[in-house]
Structure formats: C-alpha cells, structure tokens
Coordinates of C-alpha atoms in Angstrom, one line a residue:
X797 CA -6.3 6.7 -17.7
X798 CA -6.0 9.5 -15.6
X799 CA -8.1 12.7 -16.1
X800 CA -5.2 15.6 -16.2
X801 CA -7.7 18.4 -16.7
X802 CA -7.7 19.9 -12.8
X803 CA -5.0 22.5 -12.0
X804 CA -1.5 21.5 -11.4
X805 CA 0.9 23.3 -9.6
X806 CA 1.0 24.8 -6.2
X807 CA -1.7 26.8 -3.9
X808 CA -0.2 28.4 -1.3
X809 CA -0.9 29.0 1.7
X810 CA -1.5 32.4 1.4
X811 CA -4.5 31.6 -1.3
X812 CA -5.9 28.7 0.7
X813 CA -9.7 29.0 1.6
X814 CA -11.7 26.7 3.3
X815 CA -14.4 24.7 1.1
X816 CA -11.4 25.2 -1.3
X817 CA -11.3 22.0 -3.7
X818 CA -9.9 19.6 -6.3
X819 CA -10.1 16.4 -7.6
X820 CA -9.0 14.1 -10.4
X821 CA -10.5 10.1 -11.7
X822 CA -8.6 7.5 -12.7
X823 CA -9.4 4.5 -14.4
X824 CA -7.8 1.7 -12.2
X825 CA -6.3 -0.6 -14.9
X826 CA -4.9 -4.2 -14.2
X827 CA -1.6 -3.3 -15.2
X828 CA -2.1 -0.3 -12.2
X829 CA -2.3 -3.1 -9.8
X830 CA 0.2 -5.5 -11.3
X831 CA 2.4 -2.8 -11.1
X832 CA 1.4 -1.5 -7.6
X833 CA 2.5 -4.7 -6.3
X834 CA 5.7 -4.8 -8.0
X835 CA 6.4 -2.1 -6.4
X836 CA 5.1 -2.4 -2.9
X837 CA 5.8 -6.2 -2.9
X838 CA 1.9 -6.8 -1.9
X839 CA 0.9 -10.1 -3.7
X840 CA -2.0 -10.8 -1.8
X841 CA -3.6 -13.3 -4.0
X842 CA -7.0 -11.4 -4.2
X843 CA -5.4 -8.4 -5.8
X844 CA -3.5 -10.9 -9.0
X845 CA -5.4 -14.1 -8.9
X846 CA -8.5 -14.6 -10.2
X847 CA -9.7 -17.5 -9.2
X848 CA -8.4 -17.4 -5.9
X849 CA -10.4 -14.3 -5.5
X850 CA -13.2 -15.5 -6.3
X851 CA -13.4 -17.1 -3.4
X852 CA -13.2 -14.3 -1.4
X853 CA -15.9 -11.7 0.0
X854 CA -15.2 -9.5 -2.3
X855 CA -16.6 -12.4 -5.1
X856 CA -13.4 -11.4 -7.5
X857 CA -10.2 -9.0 -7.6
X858 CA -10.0 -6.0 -6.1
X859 CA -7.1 -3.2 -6.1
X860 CA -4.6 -2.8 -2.9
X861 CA -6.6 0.4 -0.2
X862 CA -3.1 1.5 -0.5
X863 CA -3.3 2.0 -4.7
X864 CA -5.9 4.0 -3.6
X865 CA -5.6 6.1 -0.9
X866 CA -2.4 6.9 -3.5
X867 CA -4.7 9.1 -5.4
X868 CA -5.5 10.9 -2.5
X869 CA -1.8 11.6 -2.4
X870 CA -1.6 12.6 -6.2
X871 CA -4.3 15.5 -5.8
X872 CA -2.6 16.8 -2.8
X873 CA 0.9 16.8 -4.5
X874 CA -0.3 17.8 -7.4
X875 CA -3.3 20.2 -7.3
X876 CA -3.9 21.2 -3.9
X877 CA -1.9 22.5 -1.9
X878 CA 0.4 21.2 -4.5
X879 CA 4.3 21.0 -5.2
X880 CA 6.3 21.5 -2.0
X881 CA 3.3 20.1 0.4
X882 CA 4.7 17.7 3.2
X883 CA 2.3 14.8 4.5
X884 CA 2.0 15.0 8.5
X885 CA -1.0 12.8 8.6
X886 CA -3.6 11.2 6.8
X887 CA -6.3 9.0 8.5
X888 CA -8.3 6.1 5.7
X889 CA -11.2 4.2 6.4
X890 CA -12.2 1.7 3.6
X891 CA -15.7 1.2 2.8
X892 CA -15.7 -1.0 -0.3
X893 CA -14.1 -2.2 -2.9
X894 CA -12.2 -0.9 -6.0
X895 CA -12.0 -3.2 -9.1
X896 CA -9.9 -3.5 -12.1
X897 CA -11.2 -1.0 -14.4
X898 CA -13.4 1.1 -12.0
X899 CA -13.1 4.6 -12.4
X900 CA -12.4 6.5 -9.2
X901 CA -13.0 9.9 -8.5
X902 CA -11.1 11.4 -5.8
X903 CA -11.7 14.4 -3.8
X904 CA -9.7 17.2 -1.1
X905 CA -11.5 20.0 0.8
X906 CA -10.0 22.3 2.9
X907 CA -11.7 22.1 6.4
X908 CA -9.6 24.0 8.4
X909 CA -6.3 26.3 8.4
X910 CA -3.7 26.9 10.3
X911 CA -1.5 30.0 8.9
X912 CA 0.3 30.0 11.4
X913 CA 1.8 27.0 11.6
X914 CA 1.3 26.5 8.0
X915 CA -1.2 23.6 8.8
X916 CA -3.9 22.7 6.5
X917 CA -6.7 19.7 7.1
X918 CA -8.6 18.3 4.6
X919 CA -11.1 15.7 4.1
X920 CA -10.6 12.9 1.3
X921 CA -13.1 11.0 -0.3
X922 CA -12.5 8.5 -3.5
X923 CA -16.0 7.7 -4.8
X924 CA -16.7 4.7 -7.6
X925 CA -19.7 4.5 -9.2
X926 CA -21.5 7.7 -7.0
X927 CA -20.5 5.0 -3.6
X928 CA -17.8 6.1 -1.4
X929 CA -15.0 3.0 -1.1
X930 CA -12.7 5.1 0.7
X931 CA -12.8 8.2 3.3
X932 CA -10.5 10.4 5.7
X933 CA -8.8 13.4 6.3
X934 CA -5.3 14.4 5.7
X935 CA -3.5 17.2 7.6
X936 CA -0.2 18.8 5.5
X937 CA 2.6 21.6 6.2
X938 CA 1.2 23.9 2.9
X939 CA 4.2 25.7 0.7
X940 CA 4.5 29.2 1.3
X941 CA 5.8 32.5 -0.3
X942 CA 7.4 33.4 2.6

C-alpha cells in the first residue's frame, strides 16, 4: 500500500528551497519482493525462502536494499524535484533490515543548490518503525522553466 497523499508533479528549480521536503510510506508486501526479484533477477534465498532465512543474521526474510532505496527514487521522481528530474548520483548506506510487511517511510531534503548548473543534493532517509534501515544523499539535474 502506498500512501499517495504527498504532492505529485514537478518542483522546479526555480521554486526549490533548501530544508525543502517530501516523503511517502509504503507497506512492503511479499508480493513487492516476489515481484522485485522477478524483475531484477535477485533470488537470493533470504529474500523468497523462509526457512533458508531463518538461518541467516537477519533470523527471517528480509526485502532486497535495492527494493528500497527504490522508494527513494519514487519521491524524487514523483514529488520532489519531480517529473523530468535526472539521477547523477545517489550514495546508500544500509543500517538494518526491512521485512515483509514493514511500513517504510521515506524521506528527501534539499541540502544544497546549485542554480546554476541546475544541481540539487539531497539527503534520503527510509525509516521503519521510528529506526533508520537506510540513509544517503542523492544529487539530481532539477527540471526547469527555462
């Protein structure tokens, strides 16, 4: 389930502010991760086997970093700066697990702009349960009017 109440659309770069912010949650679902490894042909066994999991560190399954850090990429797509934003970089470190059905809540804050160059850098955050399980900062070329 994803919550679809934040803005959509595009901020540009003319409107950017720093401390500017959005965010969205998402409920990770099993069929999120079946489907995330469909697609990224990522069937490490401690994302679709129980038991095999188990056994692991993590005491059980756990969704693929990747599914995400993909969030991160939803809310800066999406919300902010929005449509017509192109990726340059986007640092992750992982600090704990996300499992199926843990609601994530992810969050982008402007840090820094560059008008000039159109250059914006934000920091990402995806928070479960108040704890941080993933953190970085993304730099993007921002849509313009111009």
């Amino acid at each position: 389930m994803l919550d679809t109440t934040p803005q959509r659309g595009t901020i540009f770069i003319e409107d950017l502010e720093i401390g500017t912010h959005r965010h969205l949650t998402k409920v990770v679902s099993d069929e999120d991760i079946q489907m995330f490894a469909e697609v990224s042909t990522d069937r490490n066994p401690v994302h679709l086997d129980d038991e095999y999991a188990a056994g692991t560190m993590f005491k059980g399954r756990i969704a693929h970093g990747m599914l995400t850090a993909g969030l991160i990429s939803a809310v800066i797509g999406e919300q902010l700066p929005g449509h017509g934003t192109i990726y340059l970089s986007q640092n992750l470190k992982f600090m704990g697990p996300v499992r199926p059905g843990d609601e994530v809540r992810t969050d982008v804050i402007v840090t820094d702009i560059n008008r000039e160059k159109r250059k914006v850098t934000m920091e990402t955050k995806c928070v479960v349960d108040g704890k941080p399980v993933l953190m970085g900062e993304a730099v993007v070329l921002a849509p313009s009017r111009g």
